[in-house]
PDB file of C-alpha atoms in Angstrom:
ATOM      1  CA  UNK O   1      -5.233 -24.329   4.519  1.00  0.00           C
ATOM      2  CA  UNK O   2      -3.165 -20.841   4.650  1.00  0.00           C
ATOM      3  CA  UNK O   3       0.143 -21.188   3.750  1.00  0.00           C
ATOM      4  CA  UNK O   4       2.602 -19.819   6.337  1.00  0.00           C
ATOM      5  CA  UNK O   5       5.447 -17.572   4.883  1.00  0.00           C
ATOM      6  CA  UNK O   6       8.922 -18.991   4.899  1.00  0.00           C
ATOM      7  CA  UNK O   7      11.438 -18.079   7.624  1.00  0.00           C
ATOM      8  CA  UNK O   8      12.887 -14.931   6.555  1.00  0.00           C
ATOM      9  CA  UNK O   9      16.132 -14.332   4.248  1.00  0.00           C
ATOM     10  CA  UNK O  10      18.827 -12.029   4.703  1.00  0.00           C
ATOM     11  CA  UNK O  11      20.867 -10.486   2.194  1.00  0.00           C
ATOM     12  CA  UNK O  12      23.186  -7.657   1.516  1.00  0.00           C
ATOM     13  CA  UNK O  13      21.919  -4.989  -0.151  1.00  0.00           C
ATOM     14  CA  UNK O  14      24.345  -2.290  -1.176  1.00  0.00           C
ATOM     15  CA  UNK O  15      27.202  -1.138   1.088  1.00  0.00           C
ATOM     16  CA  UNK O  16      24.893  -0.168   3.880  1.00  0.00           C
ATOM     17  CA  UNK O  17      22.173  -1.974   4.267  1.00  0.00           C
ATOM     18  CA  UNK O  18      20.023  -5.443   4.669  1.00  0.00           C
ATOM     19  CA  UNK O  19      17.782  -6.977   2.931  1.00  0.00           C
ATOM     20  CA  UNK O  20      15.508  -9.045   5.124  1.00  0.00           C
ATOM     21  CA  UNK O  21      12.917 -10.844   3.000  1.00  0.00           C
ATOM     22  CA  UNK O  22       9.852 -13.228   3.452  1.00  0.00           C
ATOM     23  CA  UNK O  23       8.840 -14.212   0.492  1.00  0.00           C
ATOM     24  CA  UNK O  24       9.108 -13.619  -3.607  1.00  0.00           C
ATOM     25  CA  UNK O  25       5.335 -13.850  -4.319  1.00  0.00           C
ATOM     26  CA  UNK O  26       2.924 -11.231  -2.376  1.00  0.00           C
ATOM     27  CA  UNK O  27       0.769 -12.887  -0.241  1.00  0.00           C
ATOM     28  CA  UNK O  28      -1.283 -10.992   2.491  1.00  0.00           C
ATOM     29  CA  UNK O  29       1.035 -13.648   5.065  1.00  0.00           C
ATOM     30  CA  UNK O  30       3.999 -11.894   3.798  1.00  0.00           C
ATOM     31  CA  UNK O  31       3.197  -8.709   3.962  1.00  0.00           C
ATOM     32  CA  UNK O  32       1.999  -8.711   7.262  1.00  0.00           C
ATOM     33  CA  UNK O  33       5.091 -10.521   8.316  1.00  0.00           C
ATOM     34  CA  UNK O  34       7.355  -7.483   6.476  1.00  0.00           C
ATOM     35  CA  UNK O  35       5.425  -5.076   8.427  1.00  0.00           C
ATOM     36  CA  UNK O  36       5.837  -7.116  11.851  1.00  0.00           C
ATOM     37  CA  UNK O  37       9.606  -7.258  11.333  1.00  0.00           C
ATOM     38  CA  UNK O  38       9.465  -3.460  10.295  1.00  0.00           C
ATOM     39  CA  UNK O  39       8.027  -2.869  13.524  1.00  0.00           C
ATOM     40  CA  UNK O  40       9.900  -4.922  15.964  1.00  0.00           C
ATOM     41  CA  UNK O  41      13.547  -3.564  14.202  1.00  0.00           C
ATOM     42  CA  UNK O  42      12.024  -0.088  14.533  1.00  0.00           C
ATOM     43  CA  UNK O  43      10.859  -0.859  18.404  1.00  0.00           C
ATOM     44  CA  UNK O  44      14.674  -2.195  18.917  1.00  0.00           C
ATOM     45  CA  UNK O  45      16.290   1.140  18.091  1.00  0.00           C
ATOM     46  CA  UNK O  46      19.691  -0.726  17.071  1.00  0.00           C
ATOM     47  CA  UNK O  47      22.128   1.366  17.406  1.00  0.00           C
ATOM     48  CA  UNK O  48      23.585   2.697  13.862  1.00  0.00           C
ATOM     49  CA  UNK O  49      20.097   2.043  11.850  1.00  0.00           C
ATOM     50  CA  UNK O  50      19.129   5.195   9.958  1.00  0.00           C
ATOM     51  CA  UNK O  51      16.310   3.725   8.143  1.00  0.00           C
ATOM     52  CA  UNK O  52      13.703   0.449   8.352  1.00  0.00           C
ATOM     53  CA  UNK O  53      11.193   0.368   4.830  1.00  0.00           C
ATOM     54  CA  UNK O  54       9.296  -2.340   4.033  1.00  0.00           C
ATOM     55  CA  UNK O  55       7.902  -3.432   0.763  1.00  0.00           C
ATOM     56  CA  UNK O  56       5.123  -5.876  -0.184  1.00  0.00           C
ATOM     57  CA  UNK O  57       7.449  -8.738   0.898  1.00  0.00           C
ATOM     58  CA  UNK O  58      10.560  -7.878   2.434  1.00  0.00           C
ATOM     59  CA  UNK O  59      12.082  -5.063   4.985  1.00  0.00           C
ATOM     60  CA  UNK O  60      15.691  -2.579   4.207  1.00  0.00           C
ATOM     61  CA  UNK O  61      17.393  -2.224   6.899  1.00  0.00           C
ATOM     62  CA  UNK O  62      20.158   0.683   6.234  1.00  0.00           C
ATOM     63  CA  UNK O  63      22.639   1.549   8.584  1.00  0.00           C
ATOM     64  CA  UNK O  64      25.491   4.221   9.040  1.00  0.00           C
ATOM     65  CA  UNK O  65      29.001   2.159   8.770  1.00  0.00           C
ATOM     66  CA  UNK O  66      30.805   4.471  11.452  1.00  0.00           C
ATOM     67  CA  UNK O  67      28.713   3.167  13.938  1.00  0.00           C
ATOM     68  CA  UNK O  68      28.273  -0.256  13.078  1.00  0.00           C
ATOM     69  CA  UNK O  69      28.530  -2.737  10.952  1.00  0.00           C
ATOM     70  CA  UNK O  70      27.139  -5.340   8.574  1.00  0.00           C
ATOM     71  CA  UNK O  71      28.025  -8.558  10.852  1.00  0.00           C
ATOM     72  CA  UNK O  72      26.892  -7.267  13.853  1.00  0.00           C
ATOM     73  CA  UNK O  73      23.642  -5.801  12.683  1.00  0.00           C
ATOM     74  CA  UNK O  74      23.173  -9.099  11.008  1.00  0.00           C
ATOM     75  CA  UNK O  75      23.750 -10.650  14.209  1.00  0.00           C
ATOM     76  CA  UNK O  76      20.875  -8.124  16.055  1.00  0.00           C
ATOM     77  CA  UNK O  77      18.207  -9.011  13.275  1.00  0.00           C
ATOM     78  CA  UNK O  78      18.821 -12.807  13.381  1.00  0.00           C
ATOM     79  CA  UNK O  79      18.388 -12.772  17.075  1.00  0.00           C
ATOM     80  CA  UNK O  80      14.895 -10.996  17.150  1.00  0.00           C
ATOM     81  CA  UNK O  81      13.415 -14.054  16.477  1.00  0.00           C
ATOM     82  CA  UNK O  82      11.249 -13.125  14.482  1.00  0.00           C
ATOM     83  CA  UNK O  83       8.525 -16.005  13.421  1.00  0.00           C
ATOM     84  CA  UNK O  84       6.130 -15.238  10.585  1.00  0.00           C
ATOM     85  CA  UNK O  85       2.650 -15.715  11.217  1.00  0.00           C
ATOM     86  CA  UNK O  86      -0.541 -15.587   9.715  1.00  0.00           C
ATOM     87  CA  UNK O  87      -2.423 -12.320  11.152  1.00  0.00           C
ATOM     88  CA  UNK O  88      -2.085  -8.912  10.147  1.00  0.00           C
ATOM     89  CA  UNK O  89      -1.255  -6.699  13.196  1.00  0.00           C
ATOM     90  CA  UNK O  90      -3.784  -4.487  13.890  1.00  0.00           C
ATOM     91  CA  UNK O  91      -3.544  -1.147  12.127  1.00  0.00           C
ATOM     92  CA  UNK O  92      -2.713   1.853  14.261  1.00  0.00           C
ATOM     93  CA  UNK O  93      -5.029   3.758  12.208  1.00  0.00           C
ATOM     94  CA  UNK O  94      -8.258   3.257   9.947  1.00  0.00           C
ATOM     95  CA  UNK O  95      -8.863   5.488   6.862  1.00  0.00           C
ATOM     96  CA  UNK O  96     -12.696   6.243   5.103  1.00  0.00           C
ATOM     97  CA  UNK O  97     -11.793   7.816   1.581  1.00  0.00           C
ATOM     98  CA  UNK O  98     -14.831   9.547  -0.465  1.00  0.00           C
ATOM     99  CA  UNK O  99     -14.763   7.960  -3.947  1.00  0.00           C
ATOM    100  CA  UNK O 100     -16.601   8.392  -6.791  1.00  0.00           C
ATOM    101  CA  UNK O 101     -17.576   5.638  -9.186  1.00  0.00           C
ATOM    102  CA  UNK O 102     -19.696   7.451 -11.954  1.00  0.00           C
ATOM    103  CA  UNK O 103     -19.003   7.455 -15.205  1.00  0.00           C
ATOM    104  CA  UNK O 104     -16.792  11.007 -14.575  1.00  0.00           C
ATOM    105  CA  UNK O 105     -15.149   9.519 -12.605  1.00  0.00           C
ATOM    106  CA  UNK O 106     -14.073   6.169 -13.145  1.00  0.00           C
ATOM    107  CA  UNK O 107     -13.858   5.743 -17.045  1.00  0.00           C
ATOM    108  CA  UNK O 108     -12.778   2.361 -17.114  1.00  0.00           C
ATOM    109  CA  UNK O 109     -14.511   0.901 -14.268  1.00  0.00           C
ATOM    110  CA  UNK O 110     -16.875  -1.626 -16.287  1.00  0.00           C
ATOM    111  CA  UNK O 111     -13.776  -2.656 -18.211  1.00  0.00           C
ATOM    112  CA  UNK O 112     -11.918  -3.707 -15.304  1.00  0.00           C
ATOM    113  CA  UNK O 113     -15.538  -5.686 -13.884  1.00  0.00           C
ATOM    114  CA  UNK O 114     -15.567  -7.332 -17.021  1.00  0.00           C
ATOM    115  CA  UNK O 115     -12.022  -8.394 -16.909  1.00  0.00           C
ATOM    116  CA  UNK O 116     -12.759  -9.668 -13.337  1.00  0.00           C
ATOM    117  CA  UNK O 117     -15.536 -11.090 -14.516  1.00  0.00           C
ATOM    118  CA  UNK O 118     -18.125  -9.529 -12.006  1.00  0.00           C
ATOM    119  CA  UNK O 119     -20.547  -6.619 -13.090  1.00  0.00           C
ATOM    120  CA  UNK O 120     -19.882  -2.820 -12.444  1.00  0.00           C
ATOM    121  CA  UNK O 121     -22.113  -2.904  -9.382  1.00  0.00           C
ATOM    122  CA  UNK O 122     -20.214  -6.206  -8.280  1.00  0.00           C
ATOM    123  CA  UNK O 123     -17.281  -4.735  -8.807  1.00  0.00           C
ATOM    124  CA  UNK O 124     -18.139  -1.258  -6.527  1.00  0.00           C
ATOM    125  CA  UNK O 125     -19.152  -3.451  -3.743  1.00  0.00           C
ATOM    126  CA  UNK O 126     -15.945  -5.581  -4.264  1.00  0.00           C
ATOM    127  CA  UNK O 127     -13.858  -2.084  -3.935  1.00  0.00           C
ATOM    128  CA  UNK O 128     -16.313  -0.448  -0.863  1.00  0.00           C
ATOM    129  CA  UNK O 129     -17.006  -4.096   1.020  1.00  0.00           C
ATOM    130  CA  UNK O 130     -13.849  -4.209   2.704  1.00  0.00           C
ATOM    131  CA  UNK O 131     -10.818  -3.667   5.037  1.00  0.00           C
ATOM    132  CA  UNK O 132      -7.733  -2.716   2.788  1.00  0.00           C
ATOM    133  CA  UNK O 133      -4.338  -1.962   4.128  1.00  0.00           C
ATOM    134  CA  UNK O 134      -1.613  -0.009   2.949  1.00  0.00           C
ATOM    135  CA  UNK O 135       1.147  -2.379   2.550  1.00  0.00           C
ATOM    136  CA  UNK O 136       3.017  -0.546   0.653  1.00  0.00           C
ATOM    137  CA  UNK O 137       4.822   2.546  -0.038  1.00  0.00           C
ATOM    138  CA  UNK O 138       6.113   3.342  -3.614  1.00  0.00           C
ATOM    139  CA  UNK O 139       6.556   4.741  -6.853  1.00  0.00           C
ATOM    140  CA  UNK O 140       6.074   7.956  -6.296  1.00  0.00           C
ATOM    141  CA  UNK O 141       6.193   9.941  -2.753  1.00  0.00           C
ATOM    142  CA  UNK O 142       3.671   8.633  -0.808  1.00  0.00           C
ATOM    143  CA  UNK O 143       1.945   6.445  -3.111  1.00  0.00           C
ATOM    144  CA  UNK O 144      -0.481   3.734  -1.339  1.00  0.00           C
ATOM    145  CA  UNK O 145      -0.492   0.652  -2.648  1.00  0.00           C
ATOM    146  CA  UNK O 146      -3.646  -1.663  -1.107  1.00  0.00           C
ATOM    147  CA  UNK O 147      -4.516  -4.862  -0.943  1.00  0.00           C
ATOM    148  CA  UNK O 148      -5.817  -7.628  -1.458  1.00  0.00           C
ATOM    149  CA  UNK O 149      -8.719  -7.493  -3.622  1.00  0.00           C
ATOM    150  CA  UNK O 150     -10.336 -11.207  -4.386  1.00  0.00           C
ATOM    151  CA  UNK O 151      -8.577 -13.681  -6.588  1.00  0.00           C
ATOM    152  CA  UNK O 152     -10.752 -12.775  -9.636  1.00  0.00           C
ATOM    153  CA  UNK O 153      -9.212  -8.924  -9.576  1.00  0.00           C
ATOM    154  CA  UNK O 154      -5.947 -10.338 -10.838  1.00  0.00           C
ATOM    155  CA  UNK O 155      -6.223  -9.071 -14.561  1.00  0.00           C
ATOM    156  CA  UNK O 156      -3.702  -7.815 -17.072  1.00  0.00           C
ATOM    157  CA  UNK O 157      -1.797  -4.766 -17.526  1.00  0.00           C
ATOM    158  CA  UNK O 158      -3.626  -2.383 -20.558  1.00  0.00           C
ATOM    159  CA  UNK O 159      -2.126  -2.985 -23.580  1.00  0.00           C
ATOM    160  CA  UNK O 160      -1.442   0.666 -24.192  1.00  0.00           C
ATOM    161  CA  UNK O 161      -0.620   3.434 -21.619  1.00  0.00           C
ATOM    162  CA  UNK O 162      -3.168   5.941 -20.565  1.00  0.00           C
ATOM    163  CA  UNK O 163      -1.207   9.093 -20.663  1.00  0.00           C
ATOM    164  CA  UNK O 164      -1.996  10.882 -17.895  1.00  0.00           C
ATOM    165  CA  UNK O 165      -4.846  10.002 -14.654  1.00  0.00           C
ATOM    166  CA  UNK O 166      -5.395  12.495 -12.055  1.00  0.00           C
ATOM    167  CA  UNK O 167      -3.853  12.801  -8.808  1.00  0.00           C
ATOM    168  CA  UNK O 168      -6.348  10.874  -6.372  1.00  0.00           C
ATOM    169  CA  UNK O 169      -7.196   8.367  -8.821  1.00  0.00           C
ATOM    170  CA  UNK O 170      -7.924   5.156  -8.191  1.00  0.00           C
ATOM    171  CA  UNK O 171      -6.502   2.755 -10.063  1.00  0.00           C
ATOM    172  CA  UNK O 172      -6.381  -1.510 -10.145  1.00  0.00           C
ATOM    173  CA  UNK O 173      -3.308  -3.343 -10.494  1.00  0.00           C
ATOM    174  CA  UNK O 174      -2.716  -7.190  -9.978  1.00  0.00           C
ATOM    175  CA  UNK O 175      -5.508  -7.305  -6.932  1.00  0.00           C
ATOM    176  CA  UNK O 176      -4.540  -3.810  -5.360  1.00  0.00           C
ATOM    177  CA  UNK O 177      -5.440  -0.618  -5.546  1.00  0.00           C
ATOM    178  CA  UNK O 178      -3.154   2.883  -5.458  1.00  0.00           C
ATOM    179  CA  UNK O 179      -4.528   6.408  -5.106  1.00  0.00           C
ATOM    180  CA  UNK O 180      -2.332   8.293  -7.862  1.00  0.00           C
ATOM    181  CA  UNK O 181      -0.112  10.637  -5.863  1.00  0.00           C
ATOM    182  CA  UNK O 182       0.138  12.700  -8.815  1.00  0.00           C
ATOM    183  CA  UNK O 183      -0.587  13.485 -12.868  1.00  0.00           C
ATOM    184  CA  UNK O 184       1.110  10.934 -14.363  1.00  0.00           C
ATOM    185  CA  UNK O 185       0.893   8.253 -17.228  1.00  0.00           C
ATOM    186  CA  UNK O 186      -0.085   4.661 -16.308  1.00  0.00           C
ATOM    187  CA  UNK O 187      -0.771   1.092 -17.569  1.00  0.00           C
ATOM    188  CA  UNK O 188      -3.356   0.115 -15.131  1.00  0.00           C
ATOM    189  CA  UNK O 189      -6.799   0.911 -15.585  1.00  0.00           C
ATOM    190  CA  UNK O 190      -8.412   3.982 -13.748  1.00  0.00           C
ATOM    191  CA  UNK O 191     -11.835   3.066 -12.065  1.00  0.00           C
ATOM    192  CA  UNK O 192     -12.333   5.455  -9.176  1.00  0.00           C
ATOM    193  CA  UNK O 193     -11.634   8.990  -8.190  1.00  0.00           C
ATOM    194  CA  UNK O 194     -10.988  10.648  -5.177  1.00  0.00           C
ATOM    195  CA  UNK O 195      -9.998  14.079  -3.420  1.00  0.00           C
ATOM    196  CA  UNK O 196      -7.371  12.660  -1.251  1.00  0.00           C
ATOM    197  CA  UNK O 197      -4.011  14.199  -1.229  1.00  0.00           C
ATOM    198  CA  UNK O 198      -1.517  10.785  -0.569  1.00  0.00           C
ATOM    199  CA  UNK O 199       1.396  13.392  -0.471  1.00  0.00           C
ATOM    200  CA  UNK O 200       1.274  16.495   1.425  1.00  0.00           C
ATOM    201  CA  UNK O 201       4.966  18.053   0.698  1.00  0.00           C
ATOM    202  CA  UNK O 202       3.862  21.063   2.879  1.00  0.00           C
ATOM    203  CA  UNK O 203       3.137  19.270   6.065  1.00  0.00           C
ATOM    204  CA  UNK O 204       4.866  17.899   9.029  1.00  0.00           C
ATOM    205  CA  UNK O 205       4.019  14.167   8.002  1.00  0.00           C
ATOM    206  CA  UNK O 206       4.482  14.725   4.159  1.00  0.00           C
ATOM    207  CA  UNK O 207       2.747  11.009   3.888  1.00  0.00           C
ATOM    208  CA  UNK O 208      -0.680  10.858   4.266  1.00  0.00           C
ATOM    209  CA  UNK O 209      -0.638   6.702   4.987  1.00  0.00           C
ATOM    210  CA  UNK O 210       2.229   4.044   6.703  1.00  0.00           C
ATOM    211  CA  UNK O 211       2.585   1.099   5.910  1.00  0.00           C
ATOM    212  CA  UNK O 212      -0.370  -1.045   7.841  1.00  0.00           C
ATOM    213  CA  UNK O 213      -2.752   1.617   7.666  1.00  0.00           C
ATOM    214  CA  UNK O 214      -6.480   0.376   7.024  1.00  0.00           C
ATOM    215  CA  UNK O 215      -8.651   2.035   4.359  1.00  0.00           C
ATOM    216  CA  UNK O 216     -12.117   1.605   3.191  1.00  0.00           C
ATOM    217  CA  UNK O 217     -13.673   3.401   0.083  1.00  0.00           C
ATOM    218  CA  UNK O 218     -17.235   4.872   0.367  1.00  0.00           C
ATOM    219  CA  UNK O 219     -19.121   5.830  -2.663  1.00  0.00           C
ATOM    220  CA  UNK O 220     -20.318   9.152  -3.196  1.00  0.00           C
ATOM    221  CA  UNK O 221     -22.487  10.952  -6.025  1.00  0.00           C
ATOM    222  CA  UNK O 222     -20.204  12.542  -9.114  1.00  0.00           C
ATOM    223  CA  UNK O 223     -21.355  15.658  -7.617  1.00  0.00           C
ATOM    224  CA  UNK O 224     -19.958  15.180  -3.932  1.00  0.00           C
ATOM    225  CA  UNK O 225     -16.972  14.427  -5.505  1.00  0.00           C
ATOM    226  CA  UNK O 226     -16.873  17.529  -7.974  1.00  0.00           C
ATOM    227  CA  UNK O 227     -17.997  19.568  -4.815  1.00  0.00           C
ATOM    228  CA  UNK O 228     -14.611  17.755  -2.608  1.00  0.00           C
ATOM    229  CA  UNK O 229     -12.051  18.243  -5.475  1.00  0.00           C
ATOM    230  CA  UNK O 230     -13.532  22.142  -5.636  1.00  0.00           C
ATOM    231  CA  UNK O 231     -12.354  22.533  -2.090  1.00  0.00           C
ATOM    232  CA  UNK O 232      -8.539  22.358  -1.324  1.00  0.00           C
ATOM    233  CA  UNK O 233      -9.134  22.232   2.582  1.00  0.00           C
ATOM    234  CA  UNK O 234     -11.743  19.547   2.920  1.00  0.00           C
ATOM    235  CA  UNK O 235      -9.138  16.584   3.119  1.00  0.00           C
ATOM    236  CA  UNK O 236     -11.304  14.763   0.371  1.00  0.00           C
ATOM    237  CA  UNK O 237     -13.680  14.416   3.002  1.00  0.00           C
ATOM    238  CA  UNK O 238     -11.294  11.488   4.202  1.00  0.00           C
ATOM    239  CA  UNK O 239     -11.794  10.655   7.907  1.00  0.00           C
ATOM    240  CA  UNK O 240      -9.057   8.851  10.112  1.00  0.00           C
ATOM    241  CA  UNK O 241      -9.886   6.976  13.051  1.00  0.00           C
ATOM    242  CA  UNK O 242      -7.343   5.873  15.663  1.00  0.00           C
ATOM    243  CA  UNK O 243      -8.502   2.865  17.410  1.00  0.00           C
ATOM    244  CA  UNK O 244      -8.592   2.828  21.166  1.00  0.00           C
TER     245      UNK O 244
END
């Protein structure tokens, strides 16, 4: 039997803002209950919000002190009435990523299967078998965390840290998966590459995911995916749906 999320929490967080949160473990029930709230606070347009982010678990709500106030806003997000529940709402748009699982490309890919206990092939068709949403935002700008992979992907931090992974990596931490927005050092093990740029500083919508976004991984040859990182413009060969 699923257990349901608790009725939300509210606390203050800072001078101006809210902390509304659902639970202190990540489920998938809590998540999608953060982004639910995110979106019915954002539909609601109160009046001196200037900014709604969720996180695996909970939702910010910050708000602009000359034009209201703690109580009342308080007030506003008590009386949505919000009840957690156990489905996901549906995601306003569904991501394919290229990714490449050969050995140039995802160097400690059987290491992680082994840790999970499944073998390398096992583990590819864990990673390109289903659904995952972005339900979360972080770290660095951009920066998709995705979940949840099954039970048997929760395994341990590295001992050491890997000093530096490629932007578009992908990388397994605690039954999700992030696409490195950038070069940077990590402690979670890199076992996939792609060509997608998370963060596009350039463009109008510097974030290439929201929160609630669906993504699924397809394998491609190490050569496709020496051919997509050779060509700036492609995207990574990512394709976005919108569904109807």
């Amino acid at each position: 039997m699923t257990q349901r999320p608790a009725d939300p929490e509210f606390w203050p967080l800072g001078v101006d803002g809210i902390l509304v949160r659902f639970s202190k473990v990540l489920t998938e029930q809590a998540n999608a209950a953060a982004l639910a709230f995110r979106d019915a606070v954002l539909e609601k347009a109160f009046i001196g919000v200037t900014e709604v982010a969720s996180s695996l678990t909970s939702v910010r709500v910050a708000f602009d002190p000359a034009l209201t106030n703690r109580a009342a806003l308080l007030t506003q997000l008590q009386q949505l009435g919000h009840k957690p529940g156990d489905e996901m709402p549906a995601p306003a748009r569904i991501w394919q990523i290229p990714t490449g699982f050969g050995p140039d490309h995802a160097p400690q890919l059987a290491e992680a299967a082994s840790l999970a206990g499944v073998t390398r092939d096992q583990a590819i068709a864990d990673i390109t078998g289903q659904t995952l949403r972005v339900i979360a935002i972080g770290f660095a700008p951009g920066q998709p965390y995705l979940g949840m992979l099954p039970p048997h992907w929760d395994i341990a931090r590295q001992a050491s840290l890997t000093e530096r992974l490629p932007r578009g990596a992908l990388i397994t931490a605690v039954r999700q998966l992030i696409i490195w927005a950038a070069d940077a050092p990590t402690g979670w093990r890199h076992i996939g590459q792609t060509a997608f740029d998370v963060y596009r500083p350039d463009a109008t919508e510097p974030f290439a995911f929201a929160p609630g976004d669906a993504v699924r991984f397809v394998q491609v040859s190490d050569a496709e995916m020496v051919d997509l990182r050779a060509n700036a413009g492609a995207n990574g060969g990512a394709r976005c749906e919108v569904p109807q």
